[in-house]
PDB file of C-alpha atoms and ligand atoms in Angstrom:
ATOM      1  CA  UNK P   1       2.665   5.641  -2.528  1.00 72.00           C
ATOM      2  CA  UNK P   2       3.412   8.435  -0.458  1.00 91.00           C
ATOM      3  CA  UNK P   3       2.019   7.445   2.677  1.00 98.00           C
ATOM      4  CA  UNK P   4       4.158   6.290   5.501  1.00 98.00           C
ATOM      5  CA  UNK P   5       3.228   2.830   7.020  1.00 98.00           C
ATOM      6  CA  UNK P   6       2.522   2.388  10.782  1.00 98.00           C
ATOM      7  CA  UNK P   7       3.878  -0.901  11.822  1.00 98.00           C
ATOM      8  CA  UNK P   8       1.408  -2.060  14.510  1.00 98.00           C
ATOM      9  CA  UNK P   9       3.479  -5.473  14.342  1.00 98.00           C
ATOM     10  CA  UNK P  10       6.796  -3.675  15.649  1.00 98.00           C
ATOM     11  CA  UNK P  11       4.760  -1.376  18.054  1.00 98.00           C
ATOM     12  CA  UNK P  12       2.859  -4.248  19.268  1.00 98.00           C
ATOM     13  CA  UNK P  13       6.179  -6.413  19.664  1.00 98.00           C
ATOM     14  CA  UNK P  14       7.740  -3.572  21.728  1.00 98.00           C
ATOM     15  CA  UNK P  15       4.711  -3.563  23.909  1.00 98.00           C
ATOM     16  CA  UNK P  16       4.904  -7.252  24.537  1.00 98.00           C
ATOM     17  CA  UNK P  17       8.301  -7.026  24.526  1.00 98.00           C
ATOM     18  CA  UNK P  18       7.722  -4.858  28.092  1.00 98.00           C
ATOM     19  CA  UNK P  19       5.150  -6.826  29.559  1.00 98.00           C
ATOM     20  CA  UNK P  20       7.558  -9.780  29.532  1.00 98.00           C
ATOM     21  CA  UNK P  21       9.322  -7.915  32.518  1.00 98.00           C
ATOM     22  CA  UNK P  22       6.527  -7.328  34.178  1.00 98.00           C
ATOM     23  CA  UNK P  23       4.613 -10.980  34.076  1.00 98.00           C
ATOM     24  CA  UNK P  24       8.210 -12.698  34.739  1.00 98.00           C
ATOM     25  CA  UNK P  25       8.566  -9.789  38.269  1.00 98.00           C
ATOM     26  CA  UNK P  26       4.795 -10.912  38.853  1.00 98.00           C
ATOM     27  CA  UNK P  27       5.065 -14.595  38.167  1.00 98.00           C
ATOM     28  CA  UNK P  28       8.601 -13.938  40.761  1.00 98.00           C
ATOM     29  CA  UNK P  29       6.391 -12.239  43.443  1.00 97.00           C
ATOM     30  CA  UNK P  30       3.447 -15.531  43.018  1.00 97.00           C
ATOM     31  CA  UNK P  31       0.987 -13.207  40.780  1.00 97.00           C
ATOM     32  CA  UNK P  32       1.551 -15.020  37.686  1.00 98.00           C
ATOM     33  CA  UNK P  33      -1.085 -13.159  35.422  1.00 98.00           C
ATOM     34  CA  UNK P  34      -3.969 -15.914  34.338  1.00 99.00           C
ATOM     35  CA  UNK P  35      -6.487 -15.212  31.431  1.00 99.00           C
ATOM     36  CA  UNK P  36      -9.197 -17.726  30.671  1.00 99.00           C
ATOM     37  CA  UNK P  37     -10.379 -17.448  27.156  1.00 98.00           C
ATOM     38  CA  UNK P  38     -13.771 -18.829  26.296  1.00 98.00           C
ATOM     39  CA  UNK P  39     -14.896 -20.054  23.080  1.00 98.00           C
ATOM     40  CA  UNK P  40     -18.414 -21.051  22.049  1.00 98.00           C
ATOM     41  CA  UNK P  41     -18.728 -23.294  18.825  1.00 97.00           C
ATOM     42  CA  UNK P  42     -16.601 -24.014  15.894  1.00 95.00           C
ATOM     43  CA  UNK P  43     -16.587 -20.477  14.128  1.00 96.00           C
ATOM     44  CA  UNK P  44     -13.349 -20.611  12.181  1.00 95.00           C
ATOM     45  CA  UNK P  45     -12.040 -17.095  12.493  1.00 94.00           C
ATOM     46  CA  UNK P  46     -12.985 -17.546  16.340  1.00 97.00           C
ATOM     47  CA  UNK P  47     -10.963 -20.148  16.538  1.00 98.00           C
ATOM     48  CA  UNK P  48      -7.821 -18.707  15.115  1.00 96.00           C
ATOM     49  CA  UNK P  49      -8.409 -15.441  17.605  1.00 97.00           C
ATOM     50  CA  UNK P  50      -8.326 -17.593  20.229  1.00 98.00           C
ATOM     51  CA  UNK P  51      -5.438 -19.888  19.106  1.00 98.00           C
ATOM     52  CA  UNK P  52      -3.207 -16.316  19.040  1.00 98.00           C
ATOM     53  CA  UNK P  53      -4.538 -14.994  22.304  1.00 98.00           C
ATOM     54  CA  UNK P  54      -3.154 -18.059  23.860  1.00 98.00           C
ATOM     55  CA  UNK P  55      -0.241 -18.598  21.839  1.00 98.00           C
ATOM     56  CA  UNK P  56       0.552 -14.581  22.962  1.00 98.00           C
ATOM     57  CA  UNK P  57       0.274 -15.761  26.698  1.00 98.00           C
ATOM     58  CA  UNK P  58       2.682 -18.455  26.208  1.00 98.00           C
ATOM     59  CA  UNK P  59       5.154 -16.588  24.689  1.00 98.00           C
ATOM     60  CA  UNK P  60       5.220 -13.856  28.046  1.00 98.00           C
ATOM     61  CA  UNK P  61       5.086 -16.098  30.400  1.00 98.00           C
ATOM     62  CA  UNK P  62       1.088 -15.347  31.131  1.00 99.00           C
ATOM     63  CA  UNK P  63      -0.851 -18.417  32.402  1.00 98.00           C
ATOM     64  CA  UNK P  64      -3.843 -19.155  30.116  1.00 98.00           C
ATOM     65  CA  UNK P  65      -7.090 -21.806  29.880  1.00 98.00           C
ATOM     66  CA  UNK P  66      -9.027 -22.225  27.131  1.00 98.00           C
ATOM     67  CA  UNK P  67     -12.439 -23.520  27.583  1.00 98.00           C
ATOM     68  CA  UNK P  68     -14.115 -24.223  24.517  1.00 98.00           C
ATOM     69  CA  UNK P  69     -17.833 -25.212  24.753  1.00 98.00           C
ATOM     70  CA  UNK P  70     -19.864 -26.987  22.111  1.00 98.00           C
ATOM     71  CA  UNK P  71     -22.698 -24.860  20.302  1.00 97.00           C
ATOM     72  CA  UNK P  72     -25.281 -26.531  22.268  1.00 97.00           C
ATOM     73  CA  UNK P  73     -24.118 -25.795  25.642  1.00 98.00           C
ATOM     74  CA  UNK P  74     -27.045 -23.746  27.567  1.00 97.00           C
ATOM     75  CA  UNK P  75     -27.087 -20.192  29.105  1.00 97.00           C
ATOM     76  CA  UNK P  76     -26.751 -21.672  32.643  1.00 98.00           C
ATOM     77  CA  UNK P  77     -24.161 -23.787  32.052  1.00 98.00           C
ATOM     78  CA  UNK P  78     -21.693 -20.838  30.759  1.00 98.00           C
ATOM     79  CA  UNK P  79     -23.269 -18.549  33.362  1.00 98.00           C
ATOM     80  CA  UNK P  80     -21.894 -21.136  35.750  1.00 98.00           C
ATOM     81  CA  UNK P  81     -18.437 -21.550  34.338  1.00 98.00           C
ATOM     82  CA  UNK P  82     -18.168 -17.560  34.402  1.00 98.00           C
ATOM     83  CA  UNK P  83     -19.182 -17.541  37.975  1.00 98.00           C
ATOM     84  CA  UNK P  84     -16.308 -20.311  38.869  1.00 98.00           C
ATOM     85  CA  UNK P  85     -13.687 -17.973  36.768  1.00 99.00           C
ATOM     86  CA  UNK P  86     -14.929 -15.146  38.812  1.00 98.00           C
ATOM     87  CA  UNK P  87     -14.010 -16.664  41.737  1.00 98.00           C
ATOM     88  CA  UNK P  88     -10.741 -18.807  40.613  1.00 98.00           C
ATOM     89  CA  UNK P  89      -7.349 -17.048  42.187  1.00 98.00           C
ATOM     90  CA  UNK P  90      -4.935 -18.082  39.274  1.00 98.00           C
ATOM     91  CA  UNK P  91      -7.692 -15.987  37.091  1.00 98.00           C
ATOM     92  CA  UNK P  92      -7.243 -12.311  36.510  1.00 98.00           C
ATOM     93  CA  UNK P  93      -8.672 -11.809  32.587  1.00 99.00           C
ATOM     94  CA  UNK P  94     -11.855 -13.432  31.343  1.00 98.00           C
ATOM     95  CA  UNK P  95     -12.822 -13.328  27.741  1.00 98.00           C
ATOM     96  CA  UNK P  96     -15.403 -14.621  26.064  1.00 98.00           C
ATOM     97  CA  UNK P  97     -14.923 -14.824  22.503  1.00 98.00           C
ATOM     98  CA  UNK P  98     -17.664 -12.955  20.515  1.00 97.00           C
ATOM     99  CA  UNK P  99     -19.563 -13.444  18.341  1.00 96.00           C
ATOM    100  CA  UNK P 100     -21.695 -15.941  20.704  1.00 97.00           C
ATOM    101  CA  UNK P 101     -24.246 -18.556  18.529  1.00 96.00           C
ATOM    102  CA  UNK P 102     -27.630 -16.894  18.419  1.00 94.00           C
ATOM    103  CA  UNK P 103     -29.055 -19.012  20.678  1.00 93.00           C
ATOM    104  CA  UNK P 104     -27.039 -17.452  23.806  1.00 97.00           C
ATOM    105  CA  UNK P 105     -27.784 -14.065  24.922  1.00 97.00           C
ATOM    106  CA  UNK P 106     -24.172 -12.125  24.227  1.00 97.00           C
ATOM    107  CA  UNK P 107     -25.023  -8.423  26.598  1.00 97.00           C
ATOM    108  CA  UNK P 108     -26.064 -11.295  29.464  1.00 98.00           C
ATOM    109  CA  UNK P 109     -23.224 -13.507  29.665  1.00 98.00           C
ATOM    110  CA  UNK P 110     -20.918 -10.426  29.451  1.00 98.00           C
ATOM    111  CA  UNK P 111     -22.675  -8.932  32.643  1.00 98.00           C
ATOM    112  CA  UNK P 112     -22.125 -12.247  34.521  1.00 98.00           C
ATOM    113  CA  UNK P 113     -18.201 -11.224  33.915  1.00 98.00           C
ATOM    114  CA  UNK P 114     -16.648  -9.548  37.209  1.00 98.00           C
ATOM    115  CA  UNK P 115     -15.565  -5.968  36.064  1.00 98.00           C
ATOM    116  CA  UNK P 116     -12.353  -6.491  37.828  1.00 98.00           C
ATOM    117  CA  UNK P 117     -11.415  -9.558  35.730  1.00 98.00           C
ATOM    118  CA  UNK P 118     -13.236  -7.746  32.285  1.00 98.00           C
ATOM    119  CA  UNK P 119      -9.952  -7.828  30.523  1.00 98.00           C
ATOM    120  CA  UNK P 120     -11.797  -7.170  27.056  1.00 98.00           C
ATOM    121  CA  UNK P 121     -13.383  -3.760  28.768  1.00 98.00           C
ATOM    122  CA  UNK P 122     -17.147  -5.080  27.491  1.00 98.00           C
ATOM    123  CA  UNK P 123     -18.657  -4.737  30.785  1.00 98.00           C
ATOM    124  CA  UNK P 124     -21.320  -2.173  31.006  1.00 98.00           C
ATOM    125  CA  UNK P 125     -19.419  -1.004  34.008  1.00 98.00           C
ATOM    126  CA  UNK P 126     -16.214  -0.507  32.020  1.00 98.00           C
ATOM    127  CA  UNK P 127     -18.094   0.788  29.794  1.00 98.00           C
ATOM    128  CA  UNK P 128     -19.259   3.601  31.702  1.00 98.00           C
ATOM    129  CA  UNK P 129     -16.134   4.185  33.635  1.00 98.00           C
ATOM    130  CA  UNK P 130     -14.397   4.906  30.228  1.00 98.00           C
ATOM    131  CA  UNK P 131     -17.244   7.420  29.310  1.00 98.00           C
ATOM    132  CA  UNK P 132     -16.795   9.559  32.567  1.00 97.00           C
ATOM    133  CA  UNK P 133     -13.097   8.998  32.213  1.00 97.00           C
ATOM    134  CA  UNK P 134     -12.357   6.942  35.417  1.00 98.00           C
ATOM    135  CA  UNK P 135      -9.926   4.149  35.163  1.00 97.00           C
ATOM    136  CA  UNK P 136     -10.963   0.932  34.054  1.00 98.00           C
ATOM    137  CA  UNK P 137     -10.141  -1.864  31.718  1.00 98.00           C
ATOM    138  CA  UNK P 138     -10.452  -0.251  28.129  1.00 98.00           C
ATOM    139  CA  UNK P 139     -11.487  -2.178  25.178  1.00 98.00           C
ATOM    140  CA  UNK P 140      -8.500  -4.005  23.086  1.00 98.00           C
ATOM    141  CA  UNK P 141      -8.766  -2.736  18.973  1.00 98.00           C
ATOM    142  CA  UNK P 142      -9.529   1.063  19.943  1.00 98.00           C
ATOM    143  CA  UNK P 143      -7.029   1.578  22.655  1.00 98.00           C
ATOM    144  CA  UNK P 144      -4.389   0.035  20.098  1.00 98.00           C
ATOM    145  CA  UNK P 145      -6.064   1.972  17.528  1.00 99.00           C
ATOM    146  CA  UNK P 146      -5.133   5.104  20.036  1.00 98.00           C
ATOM    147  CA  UNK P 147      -1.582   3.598  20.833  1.00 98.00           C
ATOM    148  CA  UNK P 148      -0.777   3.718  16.583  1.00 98.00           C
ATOM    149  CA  UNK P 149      -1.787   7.305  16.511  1.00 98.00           C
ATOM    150  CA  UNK P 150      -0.047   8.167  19.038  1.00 98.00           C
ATOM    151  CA  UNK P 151       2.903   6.279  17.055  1.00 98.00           C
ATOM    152  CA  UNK P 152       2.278   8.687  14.233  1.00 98.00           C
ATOM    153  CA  UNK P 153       3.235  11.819  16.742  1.00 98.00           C
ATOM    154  CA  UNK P 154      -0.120  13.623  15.372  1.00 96.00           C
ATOM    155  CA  UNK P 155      -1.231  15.682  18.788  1.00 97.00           C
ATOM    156  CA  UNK P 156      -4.618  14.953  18.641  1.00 98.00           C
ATOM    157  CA  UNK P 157      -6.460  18.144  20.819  1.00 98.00           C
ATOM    158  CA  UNK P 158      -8.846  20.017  18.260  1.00 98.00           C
ATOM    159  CA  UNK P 159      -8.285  17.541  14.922  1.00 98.00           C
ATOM    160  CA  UNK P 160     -10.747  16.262  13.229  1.00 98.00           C
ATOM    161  CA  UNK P 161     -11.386  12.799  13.777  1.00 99.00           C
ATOM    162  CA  UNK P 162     -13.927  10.536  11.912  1.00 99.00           C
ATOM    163  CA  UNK P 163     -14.612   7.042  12.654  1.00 99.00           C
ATOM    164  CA  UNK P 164     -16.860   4.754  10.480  1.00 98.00           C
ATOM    165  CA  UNK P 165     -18.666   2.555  12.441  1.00 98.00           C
ATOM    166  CA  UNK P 166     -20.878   2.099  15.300  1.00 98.00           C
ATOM    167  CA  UNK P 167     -20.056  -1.135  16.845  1.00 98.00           C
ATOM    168  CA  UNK P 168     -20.187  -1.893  20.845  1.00 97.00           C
ATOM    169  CA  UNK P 169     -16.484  -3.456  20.608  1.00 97.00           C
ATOM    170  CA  UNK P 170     -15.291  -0.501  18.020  1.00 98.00           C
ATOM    171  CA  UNK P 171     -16.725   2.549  16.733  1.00 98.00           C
ATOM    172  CA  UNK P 172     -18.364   3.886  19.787  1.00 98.00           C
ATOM    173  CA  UNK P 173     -15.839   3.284  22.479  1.00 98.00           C
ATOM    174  CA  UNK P 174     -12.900   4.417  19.579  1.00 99.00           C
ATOM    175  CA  UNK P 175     -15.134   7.750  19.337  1.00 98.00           C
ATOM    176  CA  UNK P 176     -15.236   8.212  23.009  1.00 98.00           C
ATOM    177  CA  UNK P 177     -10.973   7.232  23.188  1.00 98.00           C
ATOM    178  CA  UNK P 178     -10.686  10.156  20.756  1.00 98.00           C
ATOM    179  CA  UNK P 179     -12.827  12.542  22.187  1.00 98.00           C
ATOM    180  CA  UNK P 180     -11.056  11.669  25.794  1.00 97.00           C
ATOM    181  CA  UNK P 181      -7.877  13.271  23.795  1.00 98.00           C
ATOM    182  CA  UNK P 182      -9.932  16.098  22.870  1.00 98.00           C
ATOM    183  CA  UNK P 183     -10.156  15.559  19.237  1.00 98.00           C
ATOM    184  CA  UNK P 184     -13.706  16.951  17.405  1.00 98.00           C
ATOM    185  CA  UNK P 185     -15.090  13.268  16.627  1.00 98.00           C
ATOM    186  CA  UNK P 186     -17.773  11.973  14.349  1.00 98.00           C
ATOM    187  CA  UNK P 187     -19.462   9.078  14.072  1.00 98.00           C
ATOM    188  CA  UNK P 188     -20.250   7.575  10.497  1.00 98.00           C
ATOM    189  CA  UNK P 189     -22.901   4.551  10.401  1.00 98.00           C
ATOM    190  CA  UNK P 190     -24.989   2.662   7.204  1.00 96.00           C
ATOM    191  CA  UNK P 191     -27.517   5.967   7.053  1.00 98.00           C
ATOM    192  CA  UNK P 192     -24.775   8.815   6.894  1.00 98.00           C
ATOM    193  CA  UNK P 193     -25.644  10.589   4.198  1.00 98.00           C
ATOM    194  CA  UNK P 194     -22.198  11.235   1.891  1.00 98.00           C
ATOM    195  CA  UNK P 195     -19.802   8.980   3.606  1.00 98.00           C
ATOM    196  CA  UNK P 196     -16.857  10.975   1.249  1.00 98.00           C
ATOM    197  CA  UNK P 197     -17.605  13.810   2.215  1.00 98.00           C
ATOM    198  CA  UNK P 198     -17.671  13.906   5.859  1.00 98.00           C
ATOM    199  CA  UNK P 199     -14.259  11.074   5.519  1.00 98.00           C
ATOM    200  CA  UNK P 200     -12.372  14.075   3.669  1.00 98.00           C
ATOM    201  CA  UNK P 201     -12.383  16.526   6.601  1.00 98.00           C
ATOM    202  CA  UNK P 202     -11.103  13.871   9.141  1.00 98.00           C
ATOM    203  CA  UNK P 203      -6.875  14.303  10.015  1.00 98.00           C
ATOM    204  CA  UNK P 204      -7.485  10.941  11.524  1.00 98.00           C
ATOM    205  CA  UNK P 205      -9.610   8.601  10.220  1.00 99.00           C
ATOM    206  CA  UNK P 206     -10.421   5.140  11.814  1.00 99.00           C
ATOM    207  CA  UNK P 207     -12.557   2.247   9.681  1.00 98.00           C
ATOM    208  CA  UNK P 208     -14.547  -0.211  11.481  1.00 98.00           C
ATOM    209  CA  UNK P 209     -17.241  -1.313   9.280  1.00 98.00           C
ATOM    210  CA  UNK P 210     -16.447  -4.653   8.350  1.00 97.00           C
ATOM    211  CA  UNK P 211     -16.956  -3.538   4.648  1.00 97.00           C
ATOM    212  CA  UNK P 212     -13.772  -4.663   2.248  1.00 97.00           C
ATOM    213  CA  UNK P 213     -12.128  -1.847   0.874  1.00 97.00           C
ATOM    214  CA  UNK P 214     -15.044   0.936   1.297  1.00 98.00           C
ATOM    215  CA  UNK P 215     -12.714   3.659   2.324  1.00 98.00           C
ATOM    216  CA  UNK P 216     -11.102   4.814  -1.361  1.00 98.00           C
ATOM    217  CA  UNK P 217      -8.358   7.648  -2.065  1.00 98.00           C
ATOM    218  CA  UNK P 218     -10.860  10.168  -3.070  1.00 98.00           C
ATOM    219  CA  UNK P 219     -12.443  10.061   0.145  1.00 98.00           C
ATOM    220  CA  UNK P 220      -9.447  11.102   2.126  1.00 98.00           C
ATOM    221  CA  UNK P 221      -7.898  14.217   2.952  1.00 98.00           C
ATOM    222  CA  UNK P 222      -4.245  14.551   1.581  1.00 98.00           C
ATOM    223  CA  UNK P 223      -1.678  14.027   4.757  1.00 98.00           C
ATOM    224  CA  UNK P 224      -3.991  11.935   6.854  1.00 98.00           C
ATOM    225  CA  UNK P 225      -3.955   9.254   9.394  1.00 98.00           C
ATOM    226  CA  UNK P 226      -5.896   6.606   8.156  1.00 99.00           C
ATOM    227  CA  UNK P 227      -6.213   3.584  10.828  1.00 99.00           C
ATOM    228  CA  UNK P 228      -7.793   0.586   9.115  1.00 98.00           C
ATOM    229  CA  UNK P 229      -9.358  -1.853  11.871  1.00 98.00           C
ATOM    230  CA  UNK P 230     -11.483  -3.592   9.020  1.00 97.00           C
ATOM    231  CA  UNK P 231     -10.399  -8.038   8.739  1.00 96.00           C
ATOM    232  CA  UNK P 232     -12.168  -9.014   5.307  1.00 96.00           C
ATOM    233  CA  UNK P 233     -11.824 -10.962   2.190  1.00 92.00           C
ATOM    234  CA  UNK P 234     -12.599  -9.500  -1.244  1.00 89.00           C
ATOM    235  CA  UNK P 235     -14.021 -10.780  -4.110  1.00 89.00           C
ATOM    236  CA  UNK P 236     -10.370 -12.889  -4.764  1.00 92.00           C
ATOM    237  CA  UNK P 237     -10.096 -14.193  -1.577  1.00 92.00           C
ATOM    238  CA  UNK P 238      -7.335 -11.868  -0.068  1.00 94.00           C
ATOM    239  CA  UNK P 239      -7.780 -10.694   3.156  1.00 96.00           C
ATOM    240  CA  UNK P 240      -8.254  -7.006   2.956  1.00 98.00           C
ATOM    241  CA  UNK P 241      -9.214  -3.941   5.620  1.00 98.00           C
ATOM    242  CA  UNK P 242     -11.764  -1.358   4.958  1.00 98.00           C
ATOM    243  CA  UNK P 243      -9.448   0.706   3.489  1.00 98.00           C
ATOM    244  CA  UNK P 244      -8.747   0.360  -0.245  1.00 98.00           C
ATOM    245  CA  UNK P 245      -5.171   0.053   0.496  1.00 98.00           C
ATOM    246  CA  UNK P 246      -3.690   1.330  -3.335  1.00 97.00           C
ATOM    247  CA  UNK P 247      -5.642   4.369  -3.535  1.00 98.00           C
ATOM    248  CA  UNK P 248      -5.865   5.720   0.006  1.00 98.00           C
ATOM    249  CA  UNK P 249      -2.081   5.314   0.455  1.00 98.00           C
ATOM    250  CA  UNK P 250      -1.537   7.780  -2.507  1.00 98.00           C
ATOM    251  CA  UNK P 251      -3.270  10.498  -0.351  1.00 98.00           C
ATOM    252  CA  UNK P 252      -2.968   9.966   3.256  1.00 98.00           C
ATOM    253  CA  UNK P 253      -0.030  10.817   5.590  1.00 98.00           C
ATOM    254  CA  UNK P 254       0.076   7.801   7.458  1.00 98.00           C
ATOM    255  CA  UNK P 255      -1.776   4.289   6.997  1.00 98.00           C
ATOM    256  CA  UNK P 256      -2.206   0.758   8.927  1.00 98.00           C
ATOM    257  CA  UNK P 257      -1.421  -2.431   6.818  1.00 98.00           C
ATOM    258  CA  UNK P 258      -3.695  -5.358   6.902  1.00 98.00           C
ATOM    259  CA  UNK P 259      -2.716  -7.281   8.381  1.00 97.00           C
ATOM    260  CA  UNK P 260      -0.138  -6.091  10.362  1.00 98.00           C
ATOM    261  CA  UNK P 261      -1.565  -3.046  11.662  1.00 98.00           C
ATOM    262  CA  UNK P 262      -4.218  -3.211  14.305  1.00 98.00           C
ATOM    263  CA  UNK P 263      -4.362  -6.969  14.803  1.00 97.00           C
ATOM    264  CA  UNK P 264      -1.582  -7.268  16.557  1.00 98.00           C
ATOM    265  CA  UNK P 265      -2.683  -4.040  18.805  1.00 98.00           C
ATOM    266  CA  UNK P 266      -5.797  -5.797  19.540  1.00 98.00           C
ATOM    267  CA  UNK P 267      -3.761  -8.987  21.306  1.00 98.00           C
ATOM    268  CA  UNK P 268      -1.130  -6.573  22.735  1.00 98.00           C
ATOM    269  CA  UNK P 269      -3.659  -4.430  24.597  1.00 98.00           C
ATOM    270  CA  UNK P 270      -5.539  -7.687  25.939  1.00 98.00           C
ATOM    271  CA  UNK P 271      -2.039  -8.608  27.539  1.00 98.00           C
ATOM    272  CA  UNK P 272      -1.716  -5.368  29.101  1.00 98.00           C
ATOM    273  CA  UNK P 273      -5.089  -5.313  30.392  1.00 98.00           C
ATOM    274  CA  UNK P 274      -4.198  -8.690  31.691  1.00 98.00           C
ATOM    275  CA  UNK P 275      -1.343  -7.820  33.534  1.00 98.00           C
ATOM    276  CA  UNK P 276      -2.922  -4.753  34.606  1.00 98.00           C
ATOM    277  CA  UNK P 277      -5.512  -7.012  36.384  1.00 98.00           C
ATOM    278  CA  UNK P 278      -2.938  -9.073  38.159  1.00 98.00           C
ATOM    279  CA  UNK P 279      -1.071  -6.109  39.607  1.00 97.00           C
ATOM    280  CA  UNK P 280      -4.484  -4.858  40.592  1.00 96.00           C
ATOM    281  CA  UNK P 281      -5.762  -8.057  42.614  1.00 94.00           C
ATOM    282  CA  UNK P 282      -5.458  -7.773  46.267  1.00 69.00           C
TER     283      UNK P 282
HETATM  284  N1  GUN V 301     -14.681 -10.680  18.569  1.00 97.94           N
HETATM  285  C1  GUN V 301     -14.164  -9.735  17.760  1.00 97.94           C
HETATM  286  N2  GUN V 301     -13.352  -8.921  18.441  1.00 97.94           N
HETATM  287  C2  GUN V 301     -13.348  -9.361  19.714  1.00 97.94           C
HETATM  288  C3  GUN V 301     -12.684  -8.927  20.889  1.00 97.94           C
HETATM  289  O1  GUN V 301     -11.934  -7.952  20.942  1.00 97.94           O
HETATM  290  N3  GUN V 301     -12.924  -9.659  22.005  1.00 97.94           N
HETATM  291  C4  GUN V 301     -13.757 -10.719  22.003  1.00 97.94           C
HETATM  292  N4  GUN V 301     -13.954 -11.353  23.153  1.00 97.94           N
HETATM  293  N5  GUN V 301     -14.384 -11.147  20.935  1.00 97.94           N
HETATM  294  C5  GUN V 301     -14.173 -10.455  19.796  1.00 97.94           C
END
């Protein structure tokens, strides 16, 4: 072991820790920050997301709703509860817990969401705002992802940085995050051809496939950051990242646990973004 852990627990703690101030001179002022989280269905792991969203709001003082909708409620009927959470006062953050059943179309009801209350930065607006650089909500996982490199004190202007995985919620915005720092970024998906290869020239590495433990030792460069954004179980049932935690550590600089690394980003940064929105309303 020779790599030094990033805590994102303690970093994400310290965060918190700040916005505590800030909700309790808010709530003082009558802006109490409000986030309504929305969950569709009985998907277990979306359930426990949920359960520490709100339990995070509780603990900083930041009001929070949960409305959770059975499987078969229709398109119109969560269109309609978006548009009433739009226009609710006490509500500054709306997030919709993803992934929505199959029956609901995801990119629609995320468009319904005002971009001023698009605390999980998934609106094609805030979307596009981050591309150009304007300011804007940014999405939760890769702006903590950026916040525990920055913990590392790497200076990232003209590194190489290689992220695997293309998601909506992950790999793409994380690539354009990096590139806003002016790192050289690429983009690793399913048909890159010699994943090792192009992983051993990154000085930062981020994972985001959702594949347990695809990211070994020999495909890392000796002294790197290695951010590990993966949630999975392996064959034994332990919860494991996308980094093969035993071998990588040997090699890299710097490493995320799991869990205990990004996770806890992930909720900070929705906080934030929260209170962000509340200082932001009228
Ligand atoms: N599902 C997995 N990650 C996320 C996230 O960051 N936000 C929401 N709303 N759903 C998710």
């Amino acid at each position: 072991m020779s790599a030094k852990i990033i805590d994102g627990k303690a970093v994400a703690a310290r965060i918190c820790e700040e916005l505590k101030a800030k909700v309790a001179e808010l709530t003082a002022a009558g802006k109490q920050p409000g986030l309504a989280v929305v969950i569709v269905g009985d998907n277990p792991a979306s359930r426990v997301y949920v359960n520490n969203k709100k339990k995070k709001c509780a603990e900083l003082g930041i009001y929070s709703e949960e409305h959770a909708l059975p499987e078969s409620v229709t398109e119109a009927e969560l269109l309609d509860l978006i548009d009433r959470l739009n226009r609710d006062p006490k509500i500054h953050g709306i997030l919709v817990q993803l992934p929505l059943p199959g029956n609901l179309n995801e990119q629609l009801i995320l468009d319904r969401i005002s971009p001023a209350k698009d605390v999980d930065g998934f609106h094609p607006v805030n979307v596009g705002r981050m591309l150009i650089g304007l300011p804007g909500f940014l999405p939760c996982t890769p702006a903590g992802v950026m916040e525990l490199i920055k913990e590392t004190g790497m200076v990232l202007a003209g590194k190489e940085c290689v992220v695997v995985g293309r998601s909506n919620i992950v790999g793409k915005p994380q690539a354009i995050l990096l590139l806003r720092e002016h790192g050289t970024v690429t983009i690793c998906h399913s048909r890159t051809k010699d994943l090792g290869a192009v992983c051993r020239r990154a000085d930062i590495l981020v994972a985001a496939v959702g594949k347990a433990e695809l990211i070994t030792g020999e495909m890392v460069k000796p002294g790197a950051v290695v951010i590990d954004v993966g949630i999975n179980r392996n064959a034994a049932g332990k919860l494991v990242g996308d980094v093969h935690f035993d071998s990588v550590s040997q090699v890299a600089g710097w490493i995320t646990p799991v869990p205990g690394g990004v996770g806890p980003m992930t909720i900070a940064m929705l906080m934030r973004n929260t209170v962000q929105s509340a200082e932001q309303s009228r």
